[in-house]
Amino acid sequence: MPTPARIHVAHALHEVFGEGGRVPDIWDRELGEDAQLAQALLGLCLRRWGRLQAWVKPKLKDPDRGVPLGTRVSLAMGLAQLAWLPGVSDHAAVNESVDLAATRDLGFLPHKGLVNALLRRASKDRAALAAELDALPASLDRSPAVARALGAALAPHGAEGELEALWARLQQPPRPDFRLLEGEIPEGLVPVAGLPGCLCLEEGAPFPRPWLEAGGGMVQDRSSQALLAYQWERPVTRILDACAAPGGKTTTLARRHPGAAITALEVHPKRAARLRQTLEQRGVEARVIQADAAEWLEGNAAVFDLILLDAPCSGSGTLQKHPEWPWLKHDDLPRLTGLQRRLLSAAAERLAPGGLLIYAVCSWLPEEGIAHRDWLVEARPDLHPAEVWPAALGAEVDGRAGLSATFRPDPLRWEGEGFQGFAVRRA
Ligand SMILES: C[S@@+](CC[C@H](N)C(=O)[O-])C[C@H]1O[C@@H](n2cnc3c(N)ncnc32)[C@H](O)[C@@H]1O
């Protein structure tokens, strides 16, 4: 019987490659000490899926015949352990994968012998296996969706030729960033230059769970922190966070504008409940409303000096953290871009004269970001681009005094998630 860690990994791979579904954030919660092995193995299989399959194909009797997913998963897991996880013994890498091939629902029993033969042969020279796999073209690991997302990330910076460099960076497992909320900086975290309050985990340091649980800080990517380092001098007393859960940005908004009345909307009941709880724990006062933001805004007369619309999106900018992203179905984009426009126009309607609207998505795709800005300012002559982001934070400069009205950090020079934002003010 394969270990629970390997069964979890196999389930996650079936979910991604069989169903086109995401790996849930807490997929390895019950694994305890084995979670690290499971994380590493799943990451390797997802990040190197294309080359793992390409290595196997010519070794099959009939290479053009489709191979059942159970076989592909068992082989990919076995090969990844042999090639890149030196701490796993030959015996464990081979036998556990052979057992997996024989497991109902996860494997494909008739191919147990094939999995055994291929892995046993590969285990004779693990360094040679790693060298063969590493020598295969990196493009094998990129789906058409990812190639498009990377092109979109590089185009605004005139760096389309740097696709391999960007891909190589995004193939590294990410190191999390944190926001200091109170007290001293704990051991193992170091400040990120140019972004006060932003901390990053030192190489090899343990994840600072006790510090997070004690309320000393929160997990927040540096791109989100840079986005909220906008420069805006006008008075802000009424804030709307239109898509607020899990509440990281609501927390930062409350600290940036103490005393302002904050309304935080969230459509999903569970996420709204979690948002309410998190804000309470952090001592953030906000009116949390569980509602579809477009419907709520369309049926409400309230106006705001500052609106943050951190919209639901494809998440293309998070593919370093979510290595399954390249392999998802991505058939949801038209629905998402439609929803983003509906949310934007409803939000713009509720912006007070002189107010600031910030729109953001963790995506590089222009149709989820900059194209909406062009559409919005064309439809609403009372809205004007607002230059609020310092170029030093990684944003491009397109305005006065080194400030920009768009937030599109250069992915080759900025180690945060891929983000796109724009700011408009109402006349
Ligand atoms: C990108 S996340 C927001 C992250 C949050 N701003 C933070 O920094 O912690 C987008 C959120 O919008 C919510 N959402 C999606 N559609 C919505 C809608 N129509 N109205 C309100 N919230 C929505 C999602 O459930 C999700 O929690």
CSV table of C-alpha atoms and ligand atoms in Angstrom, one decimal:
chain,number,residue,atom,x,y,z
A,1,MET,CA,0.0,0.0,0.0
A,2,PRO,CA,1.6,3.4,-0.9
A,3,THR,CA,2.1,5.9,1.9
A,4,PRO,CA,-0.6,8.5,2.6
A,5,ALA,CA,1.7,11.2,1.3
A,6,ARG,CA,2.0,9.5,-2.1
A,7,ILE,CA,-1.7,8.7,-2.2
A,8,HIS,CA,-2.4,12.4,-1.6
A,9,VAL,CA,-0.1,13.4,-4.4
A,10,ALA,CA,-1.7,10.9,-6.8
A,11,HIS,CA,-5.2,12.2,-6.0
A,12,ALA,CA,-4.0,15.8,-6.6
A,13,LEU,CA,-2.5,14.8,-10.0
A,14,HIS,CA,-5.7,13.0,-11.0
A,15,GLU,CA,-7.7,16.1,-10.0
A,16,VAL,CA,-5.6,18.4,-12.2
A,17,PHE,CA,-5.0,16.1,-15.2
A,18,GLY,CA,-8.3,14.2,-15.1
A,19,GLU,CA,-10.7,16.9,-14.0
A,20,GLY,CA,-8.9,20.1,-14.8
A,21,GLY,CA,-9.4,21.1,-11.2
A,22,ARG,CA,-7.2,23.0,-8.8
A,23,VAL,CA,-5.2,21.6,-5.9
A,24,PRO,CA,-7.0,22.8,-2.8
A,25,ASP,CA,-4.9,25.1,-0.5
A,26,ILE,CA,-5.1,22.7,2.4
A,27,TRP,CA,-4.7,19.5,0.4
A,28,ASP,CA,-1.8,18.2,2.6
A,29,ARG,CA,-3.2,19.3,6.0
A,30,GLU,CA,-3.5,15.8,7.5
A,31,LEU,CA,0.0,14.6,6.4
A,32,GLY,CA,2.1,15.9,9.3
A,33,GLU,CA,5.8,15.3,8.8
A,34,ASP,CA,5.2,13.8,5.4
A,35,ALA,CA,3.7,17.0,4.1
A,36,GLN,CA,7.1,18.3,3.0
A,37,LEU,CA,7.8,15.2,0.9
A,38,ALA,CA,4.3,15.5,-0.6
A,39,GLN,CA,4.7,19.2,-1.4
A,40,ALA,CA,8.0,18.6,-3.1
A,41,LEU,CA,6.8,15.6,-5.1
A,42,LEU,CA,3.6,17.3,-6.2
A,43,GLY,CA,5.5,20.5,-7.2
A,44,LEU,CA,8.0,18.5,-9.2
A,45,CYS,CA,5.4,16.5,-11.1
A,46,LEU,CA,3.3,19.5,-11.9
A,47,ARG,CA,6.3,21.7,-12.9
A,48,ARG,CA,7.9,19.0,-15.0
A,49,TRP,CA,4.9,17.1,-16.2
A,50,GLY,CA,5.7,17.7,-19.9
A,51,ARG,CA,9.2,16.4,-19.8
A,52,LEU,CA,8.3,13.4,-17.6
A,53,GLN,CA,5.8,12.3,-20.2
A,54,ALA,CA,8.2,13.0,-23.0
A,55,TRP,CA,10.8,10.8,-21.4
A,56,VAL,CA,8.4,7.9,-21.0
A,57,LYS,CA,6.9,8.0,-24.5
A,58,PRO,CA,9.7,6.6,-26.7
A,59,LYS,CA,10.1,3.8,-24.3
A,60,LEU,CA,6.6,2.4,-24.8
A,61,LYS,CA,5.9,-0.5,-27.2
A,62,ASP,CA,3.4,1.6,-29.1
A,63,PRO,CA,4.3,5.3,-28.4
A,64,ASP,CA,1.3,6.7,-30.2
A,65,ARG,CA,-1.3,4.8,-28.2
A,66,GLY,CA,-2.9,6.8,-25.4
A,67,VAL,CA,-1.6,5.9,-21.9
A,68,PRO,CA,-4.1,5.8,-19.1
A,69,LEU,CA,-3.8,8.6,-16.5
A,70,GLY,CA,-3.1,6.1,-13.7
A,71,THR,CA,0.0,4.9,-15.5
A,72,ARG,CA,1.2,8.4,-16.3
A,73,VAL,CA,0.8,9.4,-12.7
A,74,SER,CA,2.6,6.4,-11.3
A,75,LEU,CA,5.5,6.8,-13.7
A,76,ALA,CA,5.8,10.6,-13.2
A,77,MET,CA,5.8,10.2,-9.4
A,78,GLY,CA,8.4,7.4,-9.5
A,79,LEU,CA,10.7,9.2,-12.0
A,80,ALA,CA,10.5,12.5,-10.1
A,81,GLN,CA,11.6,10.8,-6.9
A,82,LEU,CA,14.4,9.0,-8.6
A,83,ALA,CA,15.7,12.0,-10.5
A,84,TRP,CA,15.2,14.9,-8.1
A,85,LEU,CA,14.6,13.7,-4.5
A,86,PRO,CA,17.9,12.1,-3.4
A,87,GLY,CA,16.5,11.6,0.1
A,88,VAL,CA,14.1,9.0,-1.2
A,89,SER,CA,15.6,5.5,-1.5
A,90,ASP,CA,15.5,3.5,-4.8
A,91,HIS,CA,13.3,1.0,-3.1
A,92,ALA,CA,10.7,3.5,-1.9
A,93,ALA,CA,10.6,5.4,-5.2
A,94,VAL,CA,10.2,2.2,-7.3
A,95,ASN,CA,8.0,0.0,-5.1
A,96,GLU,CA,5.6,2.7,-3.9
A,97,SER,CA,5.0,3.7,-7.5
A,98,VAL,CA,4.5,0.1,-8.6
A,99,ASP,CA,2.0,-0.3,-5.7
A,100,LEU,CA,0.3,2.9,-6.9
A,101,ALA,CA,-0.1,1.5,-10.4
A,102,ALA,CA,-1.9,-1.5,-8.8
A,103,THR,CA,-4.2,0.8,-6.7
A,104,ARG,CA,-7.8,0.9,-7.9
A,105,ASP,CA,-8.9,4.4,-9.1
A,106,LEU,CA,-5.4,5.8,-8.9
A,107,GLY,CA,-3.4,3.4,-11.0
A,108,PHE,CA,-3.9,1.0,-14.0
A,109,LEU,CA,-3.3,-2.6,-12.9
A,110,PRO,CA,-2.5,-4.0,-16.4
A,111,HIS,CA,0.5,-1.6,-16.5
A,112,LYS,CA,2.0,-2.6,-13.2
A,113,GLY,CA,4.7,-4.6,-15.0
A,114,LEU,CA,5.5,-1.7,-17.3
A,115,VAL,CA,5.8,0.7,-14.4
A,116,ASN,CA,8.0,-1.7,-12.6
A,117,ALA,CA,10.3,-2.3,-15.6
A,118,LEU,CA,10.8,1.3,-16.5
A,119,LEU,CA,11.4,2.5,-13.0
A,120,ARG,CA,13.7,-0.3,-12.0
A,121,ARG,CA,15.9,0.4,-15.1
A,122,ALA,CA,15.9,4.1,-14.3
A,123,SER,CA,16.9,3.5,-10.7
A,124,LYS,CA,20.2,1.9,-11.9
A,125,ASP,CA,21.6,5.4,-12.6
A,126,ARG,CA,19.7,8.1,-11.0
A,127,ALA,CA,22.1,10.9,-12.0
A,128,ALA,CA,21.9,9.9,-15.6
A,129,LEU,CA,18.1,9.9,-15.4
A,130,ALA,CA,18.2,13.4,-13.9
A,131,ALA,CA,20.6,14.6,-16.6
A,132,GLU,CA,18.3,13.2,-19.4
A,133,LEU,CA,15.2,14.8,-17.9
A,134,ASP,CA,16.9,18.1,-17.3
A,135,ALA,CA,18.2,18.2,-20.9
A,136,LEU,CA,14.7,18.0,-22.4
A,137,PRO,CA,13.3,21.3,-23.6
A,138,ALA,CA,11.7,23.4,-20.9
A,139,SER,CA,9.0,24.3,-23.4
A,140,LEU,CA,7.5,20.8,-22.9
A,141,ASP,CA,6.4,21.9,-19.4
A,142,ARG,CA,4.5,24.9,-20.8
A,143,SER,CA,0.9,24.6,-21.9
A,144,PRO,CA,-0.5,27.0,-24.5
A,145,ALA,CA,-2.2,28.9,-21.7
A,146,VAL,CA,1.0,29.5,-19.8
A,147,ALA,CA,2.9,30.5,-23.0
A,148,ARG,CA,0.2,33.2,-23.5
A,149,ALA,CA,0.3,34.4,-19.9
A,150,LEU,CA,4.1,34.7,-20.0
A,151,GLY,CA,3.9,36.7,-23.3
A,152,ALA,CA,1.4,39.0,-21.7
A,153,ALA,CA,3.6,39.4,-18.6
A,154,LEU,CA,6.6,40.4,-20.7
A,155,ALA,CA,5.0,42.5,-23.4
A,156,PRO,CA,4.4,45.8,-21.4
A,157,HIS,CA,8.1,45.8,-20.6
A,158,GLY,CA,9.3,45.1,-24.2
A,159,ALA,CA,10.9,41.9,-23.0
A,160,GLU,CA,9.1,39.3,-25.1
A,161,GLY,CA,12.4,37.6,-25.8
A,162,GLU,CA,13.0,36.8,-22.1
A,163,LEU,CA,10.4,34.1,-21.9
A,164,GLU,CA,12.9,31.3,-20.9
A,165,ALA,CA,14.3,33.5,-18.1
A,166,LEU,CA,10.9,34.3,-16.7
A,167,TRP,CA,9.8,30.7,-16.9
A,168,ALA,CA,13.0,29.6,-15.1
A,169,ARG,CA,12.2,31.9,-12.2
A,170,LEU,CA,8.6,30.9,-12.0
A,171,GLN,CA,9.5,27.2,-11.9
A,172,GLN,CA,11.3,27.7,-8.5
A,173,PRO,CA,9.0,27.0,-5.5
A,174,PRO,CA,8.0,30.4,-4.2
A,175,ARG,CA,9.1,31.8,-0.8
A,176,PRO,CA,6.2,33.4,1.0
A,177,ASP,CA,6.1,37.1,2.0
A,178,PHE,CA,4.5,38.5,5.2
A,179,ARG,CA,3.2,41.8,6.5
A,180,LEU,CA,4.3,42.9,9.9
A,181,LEU,CA,1.2,43.8,12.0
A,182,GLU,CA,2.7,44.3,15.4
A,183,GLY,CA,5.8,43.8,17.6
A,184,GLU,CA,9.3,42.8,16.5
A,185,ILE,CA,10.4,41.1,13.3
A,186,PRO,CA,10.7,37.4,14.3
A,187,GLU,CA,13.8,35.3,13.6
A,188,GLY,CA,13.9,33.8,10.1
A,189,LEU,CA,12.2,36.8,8.4
A,190,VAL,CA,14.0,39.7,6.7
A,191,PRO,CA,12.7,43.0,5.5
A,192,VAL,CA,12.1,43.4,1.8
A,193,ALA,CA,14.0,46.5,0.5
A,194,GLY,CA,11.8,49.5,-0.4
A,195,LEU,CA,8.6,48.2,1.1
A,196,PRO,CA,8.3,49.1,4.8
A,197,GLY,CA,6.5,46.3,6.8
A,198,CYS,CA,7.0,43.7,4.1
A,199,LEU,CA,9.0,40.6,5.3
A,200,CYS,CA,10.3,37.6,3.5
A,201,LEU,CA,11.2,34.1,4.7
A,202,GLU,CA,14.9,33.5,4.8
A,203,GLU,CA,16.3,30.6,2.9
A,204,GLY,CA,15.7,27.4,4.9
A,205,ALA,CA,13.9,29.2,7.8
A,206,PRO,CA,10.8,27.4,9.2
A,207,PHE,CA,7.4,28.8,8.3
A,208,PRO,CA,6.5,31.2,11.2
A,209,ARG,CA,3.2,29.6,12.2
A,210,PRO,CA,3.4,30.6,15.9
A,211,TRP,CA,4.0,34.2,15.1
A,212,LEU,CA,1.1,34.3,12.6
A,213,GLU,CA,-1.2,32.6,15.1
A,214,ALA,CA,-0.2,35.1,17.8
A,215,GLY,CA,-1.3,37.9,15.4
A,216,GLY,CA,2.2,39.4,14.8
A,217,GLY,CA,1.8,39.3,11.1
A,218,MET,CA,-0.1,37.9,8.1
A,219,VAL,CA,0.8,36.2,4.9
A,220,GLN,CA,0.7,38.7,2.1
A,221,ASP,CA,2.5,38.7,-1.2
A,222,ARG,CA,4.8,41.7,-1.9
A,223,SER,CA,2.8,42.6,-5.0
A,224,SER,CA,-0.4,43.1,-2.9
A,225,GLN,CA,1.7,45.2,-0.4
A,226,ALA,CA,3.2,47.3,-3.2
A,227,LEU,CA,-0.3,47.8,-4.8
A,228,LEU,CA,-1.5,49.2,-1.4
A,229,ALA,CA,1.5,51.5,-1.2
A,230,TYR,CA,-0.3,54.0,-3.5
A,231,GLN,CA,0.3,57.7,-2.9
A,232,TRP,CA,-2.9,59.6,-2.3
A,233,GLU,CA,-3.2,62.8,-0.3
A,234,ARG,CA,-6.9,63.5,-0.4
A,235,PRO,CA,-9.0,62.8,2.6
A,236,VAL,CA,-10.4,59.3,2.8
A,237,THR,CA,-13.3,58.7,5.3
A,238,ARG,CA,-15.4,56.2,3.4
A,239,ILE,CA,-13.8,53.1,2.0
A,240,LEU,CA,-15.2,50.2,0.0
A,241,ASP,CA,-13.4,46.9,-0.3
A,242,ALA,CA,-15.6,45.3,-3.0
A,243,CYS,CA,-14.1,41.8,-3.1
A,244,ALA,CA,-12.6,41.5,0.4
A,245,ALA,CA,-12.0,37.9,1.6
A,246,PRO,CA,-9.8,36.7,3.1
A,247,GLY,CA,-9.2,40.2,4.2
A,248,GLY,CA,-5.5,40.9,3.8
A,249,LYS,CA,-6.1,44.1,1.9
A,250,THR,CA,-8.9,45.2,4.1
A,251,THR,CA,-6.5,45.0,7.0
A,252,THR,CA,-3.9,47.1,5.3
A,253,LEU,CA,-6.5,49.7,4.2
A,254,ALA,CA,-7.7,50.0,7.8
A,255,ARG,CA,-4.2,50.7,8.9
A,256,ARG,CA,-3.5,53.2,6.1
A,257,HIS,CA,-6.6,55.2,6.8
A,258,PRO,CA,-7.3,55.0,10.5
A,259,GLY,CA,-10.8,56.2,11.5
A,260,ALA,CA,-12.2,55.7,8.0
A,261,ALA,CA,-15.5,53.7,7.8
A,262,ILE,CA,-14.9,50.5,5.9
A,263,THR,CA,-17.4,48.4,4.0
A,264,ALA,CA,-16.2,45.0,3.0
A,265,LEU,CA,-18.2,42.9,0.5
A,266,GLU,CA,-17.8,39.2,-0.2
A,267,VAL,CA,-20.1,37.0,-2.2
A,268,HIS,CA,-19.3,33.6,-0.8
A,269,PRO,CA,-20.9,32.9,2.6
A,270,LYS,CA,-18.0,30.8,3.9
A,271,ARG,CA,-15.4,33.3,2.8
A,272,ALA,CA,-17.5,36.2,4.2
A,273,ALA,CA,-17.7,34.4,7.6
A,274,ARG,CA,-13.9,33.8,7.6
A,275,LEU,CA,-13.4,37.5,6.6
A,276,ARG,CA,-15.5,38.6,9.5
A,277,GLN,CA,-13.6,36.4,11.9
A,278,THR,CA,-10.2,37.4,10.7
A,279,LEU,CA,-11.0,41.1,10.8
A,280,GLU,CA,-12.3,40.7,14.4
A,281,GLN,CA,-9.2,38.9,15.4
A,282,ARG,CA,-7.0,41.6,14.0
A,283,GLY,CA,-9.1,44.4,15.6
A,284,VAL,CA,-10.1,45.8,12.3
A,285,GLU,CA,-13.4,47.6,12.4
A,286,ALA,CA,-15.4,47.1,9.1
A,287,ARG,CA,-18.9,46.5,8.1
A,288,VAL,CA,-18.8,43.0,6.4
A,289,ILE,CA,-21.6,42.3,4.1
A,290,GLN,CA,-22.1,39.0,2.3
A,291,ALA,CA,-23.4,40.0,-1.1
A,292,ASP,CA,-22.6,40.0,-4.8
A,293,ALA,CA,-20.8,43.3,-5.0
A,294,ALA,CA,-22.3,44.3,-8.4
A,295,GLU,CA,-25.9,43.7,-7.1
A,296,TRP,CA,-25.2,45.5,-3.8
A,297,LEU,CA,-23.6,48.5,-5.5
A,298,GLU,CA,-26.4,48.7,-8.1
A,299,GLY,CA,-29.0,48.7,-5.3
A,300,ASN,CA,-27.3,51.1,-3.0
A,301,ALA,CA,-26.9,54.9,-2.8
A,302,ALA,CA,-23.7,54.9,-0.6
A,303,VAL,CA,-20.7,56.7,-2.1
A,304,PHE,CA,-17.0,56.2,-1.2
A,305,ASP,CA,-13.8,58.2,-1.3
A,306,LEU,CA,-11.7,55.1,-1.9
A,307,ILE,CA,-12.8,51.9,-3.6
A,308,LEU,CA,-10.6,48.9,-4.0
A,309,LEU,CA,-11.8,46.3,-6.5
A,310,ASP,CA,-9.5,43.3,-6.1
A,311,ALA,CA,-11.5,41.3,-8.6
A,312,PRO,CA,-11.9,37.6,-9.1
A,313,CYS,CA,-9.7,36.6,-12.0
A,314,SER,CA,-7.9,33.7,-13.9
A,315,GLY,CA,-5.0,33.9,-11.4
A,316,SER,CA,-2.5,33.7,-14.2
A,317,GLY,CA,0.0,35.7,-12.1
A,318,THR,CA,0.0,33.1,-9.3
A,319,LEU,CA,1.3,30.2,-11.4
A,320,GLN,CA,4.6,30.1,-9.4
A,321,LYS,CA,2.5,29.4,-6.2
A,322,HIS,CA,0.0,27.2,-8.1
A,323,PRO,CA,2.0,25.0,-10.5
A,324,GLU,CA,-1.2,23.3,-11.6
A,325,TRP,CA,-2.3,26.6,-13.3
A,326,PRO,CA,-0.7,25.7,-16.7
A,327,TRP,CA,-2.8,22.5,-16.9
A,328,LEU,CA,-6.2,23.9,-15.8
A,329,LYS,CA,-9.0,24.2,-18.4
A,330,HIS,CA,-9.2,28.0,-18.5
A,331,ASP,CA,-12.6,28.0,-20.1
A,332,ASP,CA,-13.9,30.5,-17.6
A,333,LEU,CA,-12.3,33.6,-19.0
A,334,PRO,CA,-15.3,35.1,-20.8
A,335,ARG,CA,-17.4,34.8,-17.7
A,336,LEU,CA,-14.7,36.4,-15.6
A,337,THR,CA,-14.0,39.4,-17.9
A,338,GLY,CA,-17.8,40.0,-18.0
A,339,LEU,CA,-18.0,39.9,-14.2
A,340,GLN,CA,-15.0,42.2,-13.9
A,341,ARG,CA,-16.6,44.8,-16.2
A,342,ARG,CA,-19.9,44.6,-14.3
A,343,LEU,CA,-18.1,45.1,-11.0
A,344,LEU,CA,-16.1,47.9,-12.3
A,345,SER,CA,-18.9,49.9,-13.7
A,346,ALA,CA,-21.0,49.4,-10.6
A,347,ALA,CA,-18.0,50.5,-8.5
A,348,ALA,CA,-17.3,53.6,-10.6
A,349,GLU,CA,-21.0,54.6,-10.1
A,350,ARG,CA,-20.4,54.8,-6.4
A,351,LEU,CA,-17.2,56.7,-6.4
A,352,ALA,CA,-17.5,60.1,-4.7
A,353,PRO,CA,-16.4,63.2,-6.7
A,354,GLY,CA,-12.6,63.5,-6.2
A,355,GLY,CA,-12.5,59.8,-5.0
A,356,LEU,CA,-10.0,57.1,-6.0
A,357,LEU,CA,-10.9,53.7,-7.6
A,358,ILE,CA,-8.2,51.1,-7.6
A,359,TYR,CA,-8.7,48.0,-9.7
A,360,ALA,CA,-6.4,45.0,-9.4
A,361,VAL,CA,-6.1,41.4,-10.5
A,362,CYS,CA,-3.4,38.8,-9.9
A,363,SER,CA,-3.3,38.1,-13.6
A,364,TRP,CA,-1.1,39.3,-16.5
A,365,LEU,CA,-3.8,38.8,-19.2
A,366,PRO,CA,-4.5,42.3,-20.7
A,367,GLU,CA,-8.2,41.5,-21.1
A,368,GLU,CA,-8.5,41.2,-17.3
A,369,GLY,CA,-6.6,44.4,-16.6
A,370,ILE,CA,-5.5,47.2,-18.8
A,371,ALA,CA,-8.2,46.7,-21.4
A,372,HIS,CA,-10.8,47.3,-18.7
A,373,ARG,CA,-9.2,50.7,-17.9
A,374,ASP,CA,-9.4,51.8,-21.6
A,375,TRP,CA,-13.0,50.7,-21.8
A,376,LEU,CA,-13.9,52.4,-18.5
A,377,VAL,CA,-12.3,55.8,-19.2
A,378,GLU,CA,-13.8,55.8,-22.6
A,379,ALA,CA,-17.3,55.1,-21.2
A,380,ARG,CA,-16.9,57.6,-18.3
A,381,PRO,CA,-15.4,60.9,-19.2
A,382,ASP,CA,-15.5,61.9,-15.5
A,383,LEU,CA,-12.9,59.3,-14.7
A,384,HIS,CA,-9.2,60.0,-15.2
A,385,PRO,CA,-6.1,57.9,-14.8
A,386,ALA,CA,-4.6,58.7,-11.3
A,387,GLU,CA,-0.8,58.5,-11.0
A,388,VAL,CA,-0.4,56.9,-7.5
A,389,TRP,CA,2.4,54.2,-7.7
A,390,PRO,CA,6.0,55.0,-7.2
A,391,ALA,CA,8.2,53.5,-9.9
A,392,ALA,CA,10.6,52.3,-7.3
A,393,LEU,CA,8.1,49.6,-6.3
A,394,GLY,CA,8.4,47.9,-9.7
A,395,ALA,CA,5.7,49.7,-11.5
A,396,GLU,CA,6.4,51.3,-14.9
A,397,VAL,CA,6.6,55.1,-15.0
A,398,ASP,CA,4.1,56.9,-17.1
A,399,GLY,CA,3.5,60.1,-15.3
A,400,ARG,CA,4.7,63.0,-13.2
A,401,ALA,CA,7.5,62.7,-10.7
A,402,GLY,CA,8.2,59.0,-11.4
A,403,LEU,CA,4.6,58.0,-10.6
A,404,SER,CA,2.4,55.7,-12.6
A,405,ALA,CA,-1.3,55.2,-13.0
A,406,THR,CA,-0.9,51.5,-13.8
A,407,PHE,CA,0.6,48.9,-11.6
A,408,ARG,CA,2.4,46.3,-13.7
A,409,PRO,CA,5.6,45.2,-12.0
A,410,ASP,CA,8.3,44.0,-14.3
A,411,PRO,CA,8.2,40.2,-13.8
A,412,LEU,CA,12.0,39.9,-14.5
A,413,ARG,CA,12.9,42.4,-11.8
A,414,TRP,CA,10.2,41.9,-9.3
A,415,GLU,CA,9.8,38.7,-7.3
A,416,GLY,CA,6.2,39.1,-6.4
A,417,GLU,CA,3.1,37.5,-7.9
A,418,GLY,CA,2.1,38.7,-11.3
A,419,PHE,CA,-0.3,41.6,-10.8
A,420,GLN,CA,-2.0,44.2,-12.9
A,421,GLY,CA,-3.7,47.3,-11.5
A,422,PHE,CA,-4.9,50.7,-12.5
A,423,ALA,CA,-6.1,53.7,-10.6
A,424,VAL,CA,-8.7,56.3,-11.7
A,425,ARG,CA,-10.0,59.3,-9.9
A,426,ARG,CA,-13.3,60.9,-10.4
A,427,ALA,CA,-13.3,64.6,-11.4
B,1,LIG,C1,-8.8,38.2,-5.4
B,1,LIG,S1,-9.8,37.7,-4.1
B,1,LIG,C2,-9.8,39.0,-3.0
B,1,LIG,C3,-8.6,39.0,-2.0
B,1,LIG,C4,-8.7,40.0,-0.9
B,1,LIG,N1,-8.9,41.4,-1.5
B,1,LIG,C5,-7.4,40.0,-0.1
B,1,LIG,O1,-6.5,40.8,-0.3
B,1,LIG,O2,-7.4,39.3,0.9
B,1,LIG,C6,-11.4,38.0,-4.8
B,1,LIG,C7,-12.6,37.7,-3.9
B,1,LIG,O3,-13.8,38.2,-4.5
B,1,LIG,C8,-14.8,37.3,-4.2
B,1,LIG,N2,-15.9,37.5,-5.2
B,1,LIG,C9,-16.0,36.9,-6.4
B,1,LIG,N3,-17.1,37.4,-7.0
B,1,LIG,C10,-17.6,38.3,-6.2
B,1,LIG,C11,-18.7,39.2,-6.4
B,1,LIG,N4,-19.5,39.1,-7.4
B,1,LIG,N5,-19.0,40.0,-5.3
B,1,LIG,C12,-18.2,40.1,-4.2
B,1,LIG,N6,-17.1,39.3,-4.1
B,1,LIG,C13,-16.8,38.4,-5.1
B,1,LIG,C14,-14.2,35.9,-4.2
B,1,LIG,O4,-14.9,35.0,-3.4
B,1,LIG,C15,-12.8,36.2,-3.5
B,1,LIG,O5,-12.9,36.1,-2.1
